[in-house]
Amino acid sequence: MKAPAAAVVQELVLANHILHAQGVVDGFGHVSRRHPDNASHFLLSRSRAPALVEAADIGVYDLEGRPLAQVNGAPYLERFIHSEIYRARPDVMAIVHSHSASVIPFGVTGQRLRPIFHMAGFLGSGSAHFEIRDAVGDSDLLVSTPALGRALATSLGACSCALMRGHGSTVVGHSLQQAVFRAVYTEVNARMQATAMALGPVTYLSPNEAERAATANDGQIGRTWALWAHALKQTPGQGCSG
Ligand code: MN
């Protein structure tokens, strides 16, 4: 196993801190990235609140969800979300799983998230829906086995975002920064979409508008990343230096 470069690890640490500061994750939720030198491996923290993650917490896992080297503590129970989506989606380079609050009402009502404004163009024609009960009956709702990870990956299909009924959501990207961008704007879109739906019929972006907006946004992702990283430095106790 080739050890990931320090900068690759550090960017994942920063992603953990940004997602917390932006209200996407709390004590729970996690973010991973595919190993840049080996598509069959991915990087993920040990089981720890994202805001507290440091470089020493980041481990390398295979697509069975097994840690390849000693992980400095227990792994996340739901690491199979990551392993099975990386297996099913060769285009995916990073994944964010969260329980962000505004998304939950959509999952439990079967309403799709749809792009209400241009920043959420990545939602395309809408979010995917994962019903864990279809895979396993009554459960603790956690994606804690490879089989459940596969069921989630199947529900995700080619989408960028899957709502998980009664649990949260999983968002994928073609880069770490894109996955973080999408996770933040999934939460923002959910908040705004719920407000708009209460007011009346909503005009969403058309699939063509969504695709064009997403392409435009992809050229601007570094701008929000720089802002969110900068904001961490301004907030005592949320520094990203570990
Ligand atoms: Mn979860």
PDB file of C-alpha atoms and ligand atoms in Angstrom:
ATOM      1  CA  MET A   1       0.000   0.000   0.000  1.00  0.00           C
ATOM      2  CA  LYS A   2       1.368   3.359  -0.997  1.00  0.00           C
ATOM      3  CA  ALA A   3       0.848   5.948   1.734  1.00  0.00           C
ATOM      4  CA  PRO A   4      -1.131   8.972   0.558  1.00  0.00           C
ATOM      5  CA  ALA A   5       0.730  12.257   0.284  1.00  0.00           C
ATOM      6  CA  ALA A   6       0.506  14.519   3.315  1.00  0.00           C
ATOM      7  CA  ALA A   7      -1.294  17.183   1.279  1.00  0.00           C
ATOM      8  CA  VAL A   8      -3.961  14.639   0.258  1.00  0.00           C
ATOM      9  CA  VAL A   9      -4.556  13.732   3.886  1.00  0.00           C
ATOM     10  CA  GLN A  10      -4.527  17.351   5.010  1.00  0.00           C
ATOM     11  CA  GLU A  11      -7.136  18.354   2.433  1.00  0.00           C
ATOM     12  CA  LEU A  12      -9.417  15.609   3.781  1.00  0.00           C
ATOM     13  CA  VAL A  13      -8.882  16.888   7.333  1.00  0.00           C
ATOM     14  CA  LEU A  14      -9.856  20.354   6.105  1.00  0.00           C
ATOM     15  CA  ALA A  15     -12.958  18.935   4.393  1.00  0.00           C
ATOM     16  CA  ASN A  16     -14.029  17.430   7.734  1.00  0.00           C
ATOM     17  CA  HIS A  17     -13.678  20.791   9.466  1.00  0.00           C
ATOM     18  CA  ILE A  18     -15.427  22.741   6.696  1.00  0.00           C
ATOM     19  CA  LEU A  19     -18.425  20.387   6.689  1.00  0.00           C
ATOM     20  CA  HIS A  20     -18.819  20.913  10.420  1.00  0.00           C
ATOM     21  CA  ALA A  21     -18.441  24.681  10.251  1.00  0.00           C
ATOM     22  CA  GLN A  22     -20.992  24.829   7.414  1.00  0.00           C
ATOM     23  CA  GLY A  23     -23.562  22.848   9.407  1.00  0.00           C
ATOM     24  CA  VAL A  24     -23.570  19.722   7.249  1.00  0.00           C
ATOM     25  CA  VAL A  25     -22.198  17.330   9.874  1.00  0.00           C
ATOM     26  CA  ASP A  26     -22.383  17.419  13.669  1.00  0.00           C
ATOM     27  CA  GLY A  27     -21.018  14.709  15.928  1.00  0.00           C
ATOM     28  CA  PHE A  28     -21.941  12.291  13.144  1.00  0.00           C
ATOM     29  CA  GLY A  29     -21.405  12.146   9.411  1.00  0.00           C
ATOM     30  CA  HIS A  30     -18.215  11.509   7.468  1.00  0.00           C
ATOM     31  CA  VAL A  31     -16.309  12.405   4.318  1.00  0.00           C
ATOM     32  CA  SER A  32     -13.919  10.252   2.275  1.00  0.00           C
ATOM     33  CA  ARG A  33     -11.808  10.545  -0.848  1.00  0.00           C
ATOM     34  CA  ARG A  34     -10.551   7.894  -3.237  1.00  0.00           C
ATOM     35  CA  HIS A  35      -6.831   7.204  -2.970  1.00  0.00           C
ATOM     36  CA  PRO A  36      -5.214   9.236  -5.782  1.00  0.00           C
ATOM     37  CA  ASP A  37      -2.704   6.444  -6.509  1.00  0.00           C
ATOM     38  CA  ASN A  38      -4.998   3.411  -6.191  1.00  0.00           C
ATOM     39  CA  ALA A  39      -8.629   3.439  -7.297  1.00  0.00           C
ATOM     40  CA  SER A  40      -9.341   0.383  -5.100  1.00  0.00           C
ATOM     41  CA  HIS A  41      -8.537   2.257  -1.918  1.00  0.00           C
ATOM     42  CA  PHE A  42     -10.027   5.236  -0.160  1.00  0.00           C
ATOM     43  CA  LEU A  43      -9.175   7.529   2.730  1.00  0.00           C
ATOM     44  CA  LEU A  44     -11.507   7.998   5.703  1.00  0.00           C
ATOM     45  CA  SER A  45     -11.114   9.080   9.307  1.00  0.00           C
ATOM     46  CA  ARG A  46     -11.494   6.704  12.197  1.00  0.00           C
ATOM     47  CA  SER A  47     -14.808   7.037  14.038  1.00  0.00           C
ATOM     48  CA  ARG A  48     -14.598  10.562  15.341  1.00  0.00           C
ATOM     49  CA  ALA A  49     -16.654  13.779  15.175  1.00  0.00           C
ATOM     50  CA  PRO A  50     -15.546  15.504  11.932  1.00  0.00           C
ATOM     51  CA  ALA A  51     -14.609  18.776  13.653  1.00  0.00           C
ATOM     52  CA  LEU A  52     -12.062  16.875  15.756  1.00  0.00           C
ATOM     53  CA  VAL A  53     -10.459  14.874  12.925  1.00  0.00           C
ATOM     54  CA  GLU A  54      -6.678  15.208  12.582  1.00  0.00           C
ATOM     55  CA  ALA A  55      -4.230  13.791  10.055  1.00  0.00           C
ATOM     56  CA  ALA A  56      -3.366  10.883  12.373  1.00  0.00           C
ATOM     57  CA  ASP A  57      -7.031   9.787  12.293  1.00  0.00           C
ATOM     58  CA  ILE A  58      -7.099   9.280   8.520  1.00  0.00           C
ATOM     59  CA  GLY A  59      -6.842   5.630   7.474  1.00  0.00           C
ATOM     60  CA  VAL A  60      -6.757   3.799   4.135  1.00  0.00           C
ATOM     61  CA  TYR A  61      -9.506   1.271   3.384  1.00  0.00           C
ATOM     62  CA  ASP A  62     -10.150  -1.226   0.597  1.00  0.00           C
ATOM     63  CA  LEU A  63     -13.428  -1.694  -1.263  1.00  0.00           C
ATOM     64  CA  GLU A  64     -14.511  -4.337   1.265  1.00  0.00           C
ATOM     65  CA  GLY A  65     -14.418  -1.570   3.884  1.00  0.00           C
ATOM     66  CA  ARG A  66     -11.387  -3.142   5.571  1.00  0.00           C
ATOM     67  CA  PRO A  67      -8.657  -0.894   6.982  1.00  0.00           C
ATOM     68  CA  LEU A  68      -5.348  -1.674   5.230  1.00  0.00           C
ATOM     69  CA  ALA A  69      -3.143  -0.570   8.045  1.00  0.00           C
ATOM     70  CA  GLN A  70      -3.788  -0.207  11.708  1.00  0.00           C
ATOM     71  CA  VAL A  71      -6.462   2.417  12.203  1.00  0.00           C
ATOM     72  CA  ASN A  72      -5.858   4.618  15.196  1.00  0.00           C
ATOM     73  CA  GLY A  73      -9.182   3.650  16.837  1.00  0.00           C
ATOM     74  CA  ALA A  74     -12.505   2.127  15.776  1.00  0.00           C
ATOM     75  CA  PRO A  75     -13.646   2.627  12.166  1.00  0.00           C
ATOM     76  CA  TYR A  76     -16.964   4.234  11.270  1.00  0.00           C
ATOM     77  CA  LEU A  77     -19.813   1.698  11.352  1.00  0.00           C
ATOM     78  CA  GLU A  78     -21.089   3.110   8.040  1.00  0.00           C
ATOM     79  CA  ARG A  79     -17.819   2.925   6.071  1.00  0.00           C
ATOM     80  CA  PHE A  80     -19.637   0.596   3.627  1.00  0.00           C
ATOM     81  CA  ILE A  81     -21.454   3.648   2.248  1.00  0.00           C
ATOM     82  CA  HIS A  82     -18.073   4.683   0.896  1.00  0.00           C
ATOM     83  CA  SER A  83     -16.624   1.311  -0.123  1.00  0.00           C
ATOM     84  CA  GLU A  84     -19.647   0.213  -2.123  1.00  0.00           C
ATOM     85  CA  ILE A  85     -20.231   3.539  -3.884  1.00  0.00           C
ATOM     86  CA  TYR A  86     -16.551   3.675  -4.917  1.00  0.00           C
ATOM     87  CA  ARG A  87     -16.943   0.145  -6.270  1.00  0.00           C
ATOM     88  CA  ALA A  88     -20.153   0.927  -8.175  1.00  0.00           C
ATOM     89  CA  ARG A  89     -19.184   4.391  -9.444  1.00  0.00           C
ATOM     90  CA  PRO A  90     -15.665   4.641 -10.943  1.00  0.00           C
ATOM     91  CA  ASP A  91     -16.322   8.346 -11.635  1.00  0.00           C
ATOM     92  CA  VAL A  92     -16.782   9.147  -7.934  1.00  0.00           C
ATOM     93  CA  MET A  93     -13.674  10.520  -6.211  1.00  0.00           C
ATOM     94  CA  ALA A  94     -15.184  11.737  -2.910  1.00  0.00           C
ATOM     95  CA  ILE A  95     -18.269  11.057  -0.782  1.00  0.00           C
ATOM     96  CA  VAL A  96     -20.015  12.952   2.034  1.00  0.00           C
ATOM     97  CA  HIS A  97     -22.551  11.257   4.293  1.00  0.00           C
ATOM     98  CA  SER A  98     -24.516  13.409   6.738  1.00  0.00           C
ATOM     99  CA  HIS A  99     -27.728  13.754   8.721  1.00  0.00           C
ATOM    100  CA  SER A 100     -28.147  17.456   7.876  1.00  0.00           C
ATOM    101  CA  ALA A 101     -31.537  18.481   9.214  1.00  0.00           C
ATOM    102  CA  SER A 102     -33.240  20.203   6.278  1.00  0.00           C
ATOM    103  CA  VAL A 103     -32.848  17.128   4.077  1.00  0.00           C
ATOM    104  CA  ILE A 104     -34.625  14.664   6.388  1.00  0.00           C
ATOM    105  CA  PRO A 105     -38.219  15.864   5.709  1.00  0.00           C
ATOM    106  CA  PHE A 106     -37.730  15.158   2.000  1.00  0.00           C
ATOM    107  CA  GLY A 107     -36.539  11.606   2.586  1.00  0.00           C
ATOM    108  CA  VAL A 108     -39.475  10.699   4.835  1.00  0.00           C
ATOM    109  CA  THR A 109     -42.113  12.082   2.483  1.00  0.00           C
ATOM    110  CA  GLY A 110     -40.593  10.674  -0.690  1.00  0.00           C
ATOM    111  CA  GLN A 111     -40.217  14.184  -2.102  1.00  0.00           C
ATOM    112  CA  ARG A 112     -37.161  14.545  -4.300  1.00  0.00           C
ATOM    113  CA  LEU A 113     -34.745  17.372  -3.819  1.00  0.00           C
ATOM    114  CA  ARG A 114     -34.770  19.360  -7.059  1.00  0.00           C
ATOM    115  CA  PRO A 115     -32.550  22.280  -8.040  1.00  0.00           C
ATOM    116  CA  ILE A 116     -34.337  25.411  -6.871  1.00  0.00           C
ATOM    117  CA  PHE A 117     -31.451  27.703  -7.773  1.00  0.00           C
ATOM    118  CA  HIS A 118     -28.385  27.598  -9.940  1.00  0.00           C
ATOM    119  CA  MET A 119     -25.951  26.648  -7.159  1.00  0.00           C
ATOM    120  CA  ALA A 120     -27.707  23.300  -6.872  1.00  0.00           C
ATOM    121  CA  GLY A 121     -27.597  22.460 -10.573  1.00  0.00           C
ATOM    122  CA  PHE A 122     -25.740  19.259  -9.661  1.00  0.00           C
ATOM    123  CA  LEU A 123     -29.092  17.877  -8.452  1.00  0.00           C
ATOM    124  CA  GLY A 124     -30.049  17.552 -12.115  1.00  0.00           C
ATOM    125  CA  SER A 125     -33.531  16.097 -12.466  1.00  0.00           C
ATOM    126  CA  GLY A 126     -33.616  15.307  -8.724  1.00  0.00           C
ATOM    127  CA  SER A 127     -32.184  13.298  -5.864  1.00  0.00           C
ATOM    128  CA  ALA A 128     -32.286   9.521  -5.607  1.00  0.00           C
ATOM    129  CA  HIS A 129     -34.226   7.832  -2.784  1.00  0.00           C
ATOM    130  CA  PHE A 130     -32.919   5.011  -0.581  1.00  0.00           C
ATOM    131  CA  GLU A 131     -35.424   2.975   1.443  1.00  0.00           C
ATOM    132  CA  ILE A 132     -33.379   0.712   3.710  1.00  0.00           C
ATOM    133  CA  ARG A 133     -36.524  -1.232   4.652  1.00  0.00           C
ATOM    134  CA  ASP A 134     -36.659  -2.603   1.123  1.00  0.00           C
ATOM    135  CA  ALA A 135     -33.209  -4.124   1.656  1.00  0.00           C
ATOM    136  CA  VAL A 136     -33.379  -5.448   5.194  1.00  0.00           C
ATOM    137  CA  GLY A 137     -36.815  -4.834   6.782  1.00  0.00           C
ATOM    138  CA  ASP A 138     -36.802  -3.169  10.181  1.00  0.00           C
ATOM    139  CA  SER A 139     -33.283  -2.145  11.216  1.00  0.00           C
ATOM    140  CA  ASP A 140     -31.323   0.496  13.102  1.00  0.00           C
ATOM    141  CA  LEU A 141     -31.206   2.350   9.735  1.00  0.00           C
ATOM    142  CA  LEU A 142     -27.396   2.269   9.655  1.00  0.00           C
ATOM    143  CA  VAL A 143     -25.580   1.220   6.481  1.00  0.00           C
ATOM    144  CA  SER A 144     -23.350  -1.089   8.488  1.00  0.00           C
ATOM    145  CA  THR A 145     -22.754  -4.012   6.107  1.00  0.00           C
ATOM    146  CA  PRO A 146     -21.416  -4.371   2.544  1.00  0.00           C
ATOM    147  CA  ALA A 147     -24.858  -5.599   1.414  1.00  0.00           C
ATOM    148  CA  LEU A 148     -26.530  -2.434   2.685  1.00  0.00           C
ATOM    149  CA  GLY A 149     -23.809  -0.330   1.077  1.00  0.00           C
ATOM    150  CA  ARG A 150     -24.549  -2.074  -2.225  1.00  0.00           C
ATOM    151  CA  ALA A 151     -28.269  -1.412  -1.828  1.00  0.00           C
ATOM    152  CA  LEU A 152     -27.545   2.270  -1.251  1.00  0.00           C
ATOM    153  CA  ALA A 153     -25.203   2.417  -4.259  1.00  0.00           C
ATOM    154  CA  THR A 154     -27.908   0.795  -6.403  1.00  0.00           C
ATOM    155  CA  SER A 155     -30.454   3.393  -5.265  1.00  0.00           C
ATOM    156  CA  LEU A 156     -27.974   6.206  -5.925  1.00  0.00           C
ATOM    157  CA  GLY A 157     -27.501   5.030  -9.507  1.00  0.00           C
ATOM    158  CA  ALA A 158     -25.945   7.796 -11.590  1.00  0.00           C
ATOM    159  CA  CYS A 159     -27.266  10.581  -9.299  1.00  0.00           C
ATOM    160  CA  SER A 160     -25.149  12.979  -7.265  1.00  0.00           C
ATOM    161  CA  CYS A 161     -27.303  12.768  -4.129  1.00  0.00           C
ATOM    162  CA  ALA A 162     -29.305  10.007  -2.441  1.00  0.00           C
ATOM    163  CA  LEU A 163     -31.780  10.764   0.338  1.00  0.00           C
ATOM    164  CA  MET A 164     -31.847   8.042   2.990  1.00  0.00           C
ATOM    165  CA  ARG A 165     -35.305   7.735   4.535  1.00  0.00           C
ATOM    166  CA  GLY A 166     -35.331   8.542   8.249  1.00  0.00           C
ATOM    167  CA  HIS A 167     -31.547   8.921   8.304  1.00  0.00           C
ATOM    168  CA  GLY A 168     -29.871  11.544   6.107  1.00  0.00           C
ATOM    169  CA  SER A 169     -28.219  11.764   2.737  1.00  0.00           C
ATOM    170  CA  THR A 170     -25.130  10.787   0.778  1.00  0.00           C
ATOM    171  CA  VAL A 171     -23.585  13.082  -1.823  1.00  0.00           C
ATOM    172  CA  VAL A 172     -20.828  12.189  -4.287  1.00  0.00           C
ATOM    173  CA  GLY A 173     -18.403  14.249  -6.354  1.00  0.00           C
ATOM    174  CA  HIS A 174     -15.677  13.989  -8.942  1.00  0.00           C
ATOM    175  CA  SER A 175     -13.279  15.675  -6.524  1.00  0.00           C
ATOM    176  CA  LEU A 176     -13.147  16.242  -2.782  1.00  0.00           C
ATOM    177  CA  GLN A 177     -13.853  19.948  -3.157  1.00  0.00           C
ATOM    178  CA  GLN A 178     -16.809  19.243  -5.441  1.00  0.00           C
ATOM    179  CA  ALA A 179     -18.312  16.718  -2.998  1.00  0.00           C
ATOM    180  CA  VAL A 180     -18.031  19.243  -0.145  1.00  0.00           C
ATOM    181  CA  PHE A 181     -19.565  21.960  -2.336  1.00  0.00           C
ATOM    182  CA  ARG A 182     -22.453  19.660  -3.214  1.00  0.00           C
ATOM    183  CA  ALA A 183     -23.016  18.606   0.396  1.00  0.00           C
ATOM    184  CA  VAL A 184     -23.215  22.227   1.545  1.00  0.00           C
ATOM    185  CA  TYR A 185     -25.591  23.236  -1.252  1.00  0.00           C
ATOM    186  CA  THR A 186     -27.738  20.111  -0.812  1.00  0.00           C
ATOM    187  CA  GLU A 187     -28.545  21.379   2.678  1.00  0.00           C
ATOM    188  CA  VAL A 188     -29.088  24.958   1.440  1.00  0.00           C
ATOM    189  CA  ASN A 189     -31.322  23.756  -1.408  1.00  0.00           C
ATOM    190  CA  ALA A 190     -33.404  21.631   0.977  1.00  0.00           C
ATOM    191  CA  ARG A 191     -34.005  24.606   3.241  1.00  0.00           C
ATOM    192  CA  MET A 192     -35.058  26.840   0.363  1.00  0.00           C
ATOM    193  CA  GLN A 193     -37.101  24.182  -1.395  1.00  0.00           C
ATOM    194  CA  ALA A 194     -39.184  23.517   1.739  1.00  0.00           C
ATOM    195  CA  THR A 195     -39.854  27.254   2.058  1.00  0.00           C
ATOM    196  CA  ALA A 196     -40.833  27.585  -1.610  1.00  0.00           C
ATOM    197  CA  MET A 197     -43.073  24.498  -1.580  1.00  0.00           C
ATOM    198  CA  ALA A 198     -45.022  25.999   1.324  1.00  0.00           C
ATOM    199  CA  LEU A 199     -45.608  29.176  -0.704  1.00  0.00           C
ATOM    200  CA  GLY A 200     -46.927  27.519  -3.831  1.00  0.00           C
ATOM    201  CA  PRO A 201     -46.031  25.660  -7.019  1.00  0.00           C
ATOM    202  CA  VAL A 202     -42.269  25.840  -7.633  1.00  0.00           C
ATOM    203  CA  THR A 203     -40.468  26.417 -10.922  1.00  0.00           C
ATOM    204  CA  TYR A 204     -37.303  24.337 -10.702  1.00  0.00           C
ATOM    205  CA  LEU A 205     -34.320  24.505 -13.001  1.00  0.00           C
ATOM    206  CA  SER A 206     -34.985  22.423 -16.101  1.00  0.00           C
ATOM    207  CA  PRO A 207     -32.587  19.491 -16.602  1.00  0.00           C
ATOM    208  CA  ASN A 208     -30.808  21.517 -19.285  1.00  0.00           C
ATOM    209  CA  GLU A 209     -30.525  24.578 -17.043  1.00  0.00           C
ATOM    210  CA  ALA A 210     -29.320  22.374 -14.205  1.00  0.00           C
ATOM    211  CA  GLU A 211     -26.606  20.830 -16.342  1.00  0.00           C
ATOM    212  CA  ARG A 212     -25.407  24.206 -17.617  1.00  0.00           C
ATOM    213  CA  ALA A 213     -25.421  25.724 -14.132  1.00  0.00           C
ATOM    214  CA  ALA A 214     -23.524  22.746 -12.716  1.00  0.00           C
ATOM    215  CA  THR A 215     -20.858  23.105 -15.402  1.00  0.00           C
ATOM    216  CA  ALA A 216     -20.501  26.818 -14.655  1.00  0.00           C
ATOM    217  CA  ASN A 217     -20.272  26.149 -10.909  1.00  0.00           C
ATOM    218  CA  ASP A 218     -17.576  23.516 -11.353  1.00  0.00           C
ATOM    219  CA  GLY A 219     -15.260  26.282 -12.523  1.00  0.00           C
ATOM    220  CA  GLN A 220     -15.916  28.261  -9.339  1.00  0.00           C
ATOM    221  CA  ILE A 221     -15.621  25.620  -6.632  1.00  0.00           C
ATOM    222  CA  GLY A 222     -12.211  26.863  -5.490  1.00  0.00           C
ATOM    223  CA  ARG A 223     -13.805  30.158  -4.514  1.00  0.00           C
ATOM    224  CA  THR A 224     -16.171  28.726  -1.904  1.00  0.00           C
ATOM    225  CA  TRP A 225     -13.513  26.261  -0.711  1.00  0.00           C
ATOM    226  CA  ALA A 226     -11.104  29.159  -0.074  1.00  0.00           C
ATOM    227  CA  LEU A 227     -13.805  31.102   1.772  1.00  0.00           C
ATOM    228  CA  TRP A 228     -14.811  28.174   3.959  1.00  0.00           C
ATOM    229  CA  ALA A 229     -11.174  27.372   4.772  1.00  0.00           C
ATOM    230  CA  HIS A 230     -10.548  31.038   5.577  1.00  0.00           C
ATOM    231  CA  ALA A 231     -13.584  31.152   7.872  1.00  0.00           C
ATOM    232  CA  LEU A 232     -12.144  28.285   9.916  1.00  0.00           C
ATOM    233  CA  LYS A 233      -9.039  30.319  10.683  1.00  0.00           C
ATOM    234  CA  GLN A 234     -11.199  33.195  11.964  1.00  0.00           C
ATOM    235  CA  THR A 235     -13.098  31.013  14.441  1.00  0.00           C
ATOM    236  CA  PRO A 236     -11.183  30.135  17.611  1.00  0.00           C
ATOM    237  CA  GLY A 237     -11.341  26.431  18.360  1.00  0.00           C
ATOM    238  CA  GLN A 238     -12.046  25.471  14.758  1.00  0.00           C
ATOM    239  CA  GLY A 239      -8.565  25.853  13.343  1.00  0.00           C
ATOM    240  CA  CYS A 240      -7.542  23.261  10.816  1.00  0.00           C
ATOM    241  CA  SER A 241      -3.930  22.962  11.883  1.00  0.00           C
ATOM    242  CA  GLY A 242      -4.837  19.969  14.046  1.00  0.00           C
TER     243      GLY A 242
HETATM  244 MN    MN B   1     -25.462   7.957   9.156  1.00  0.00          MN
END
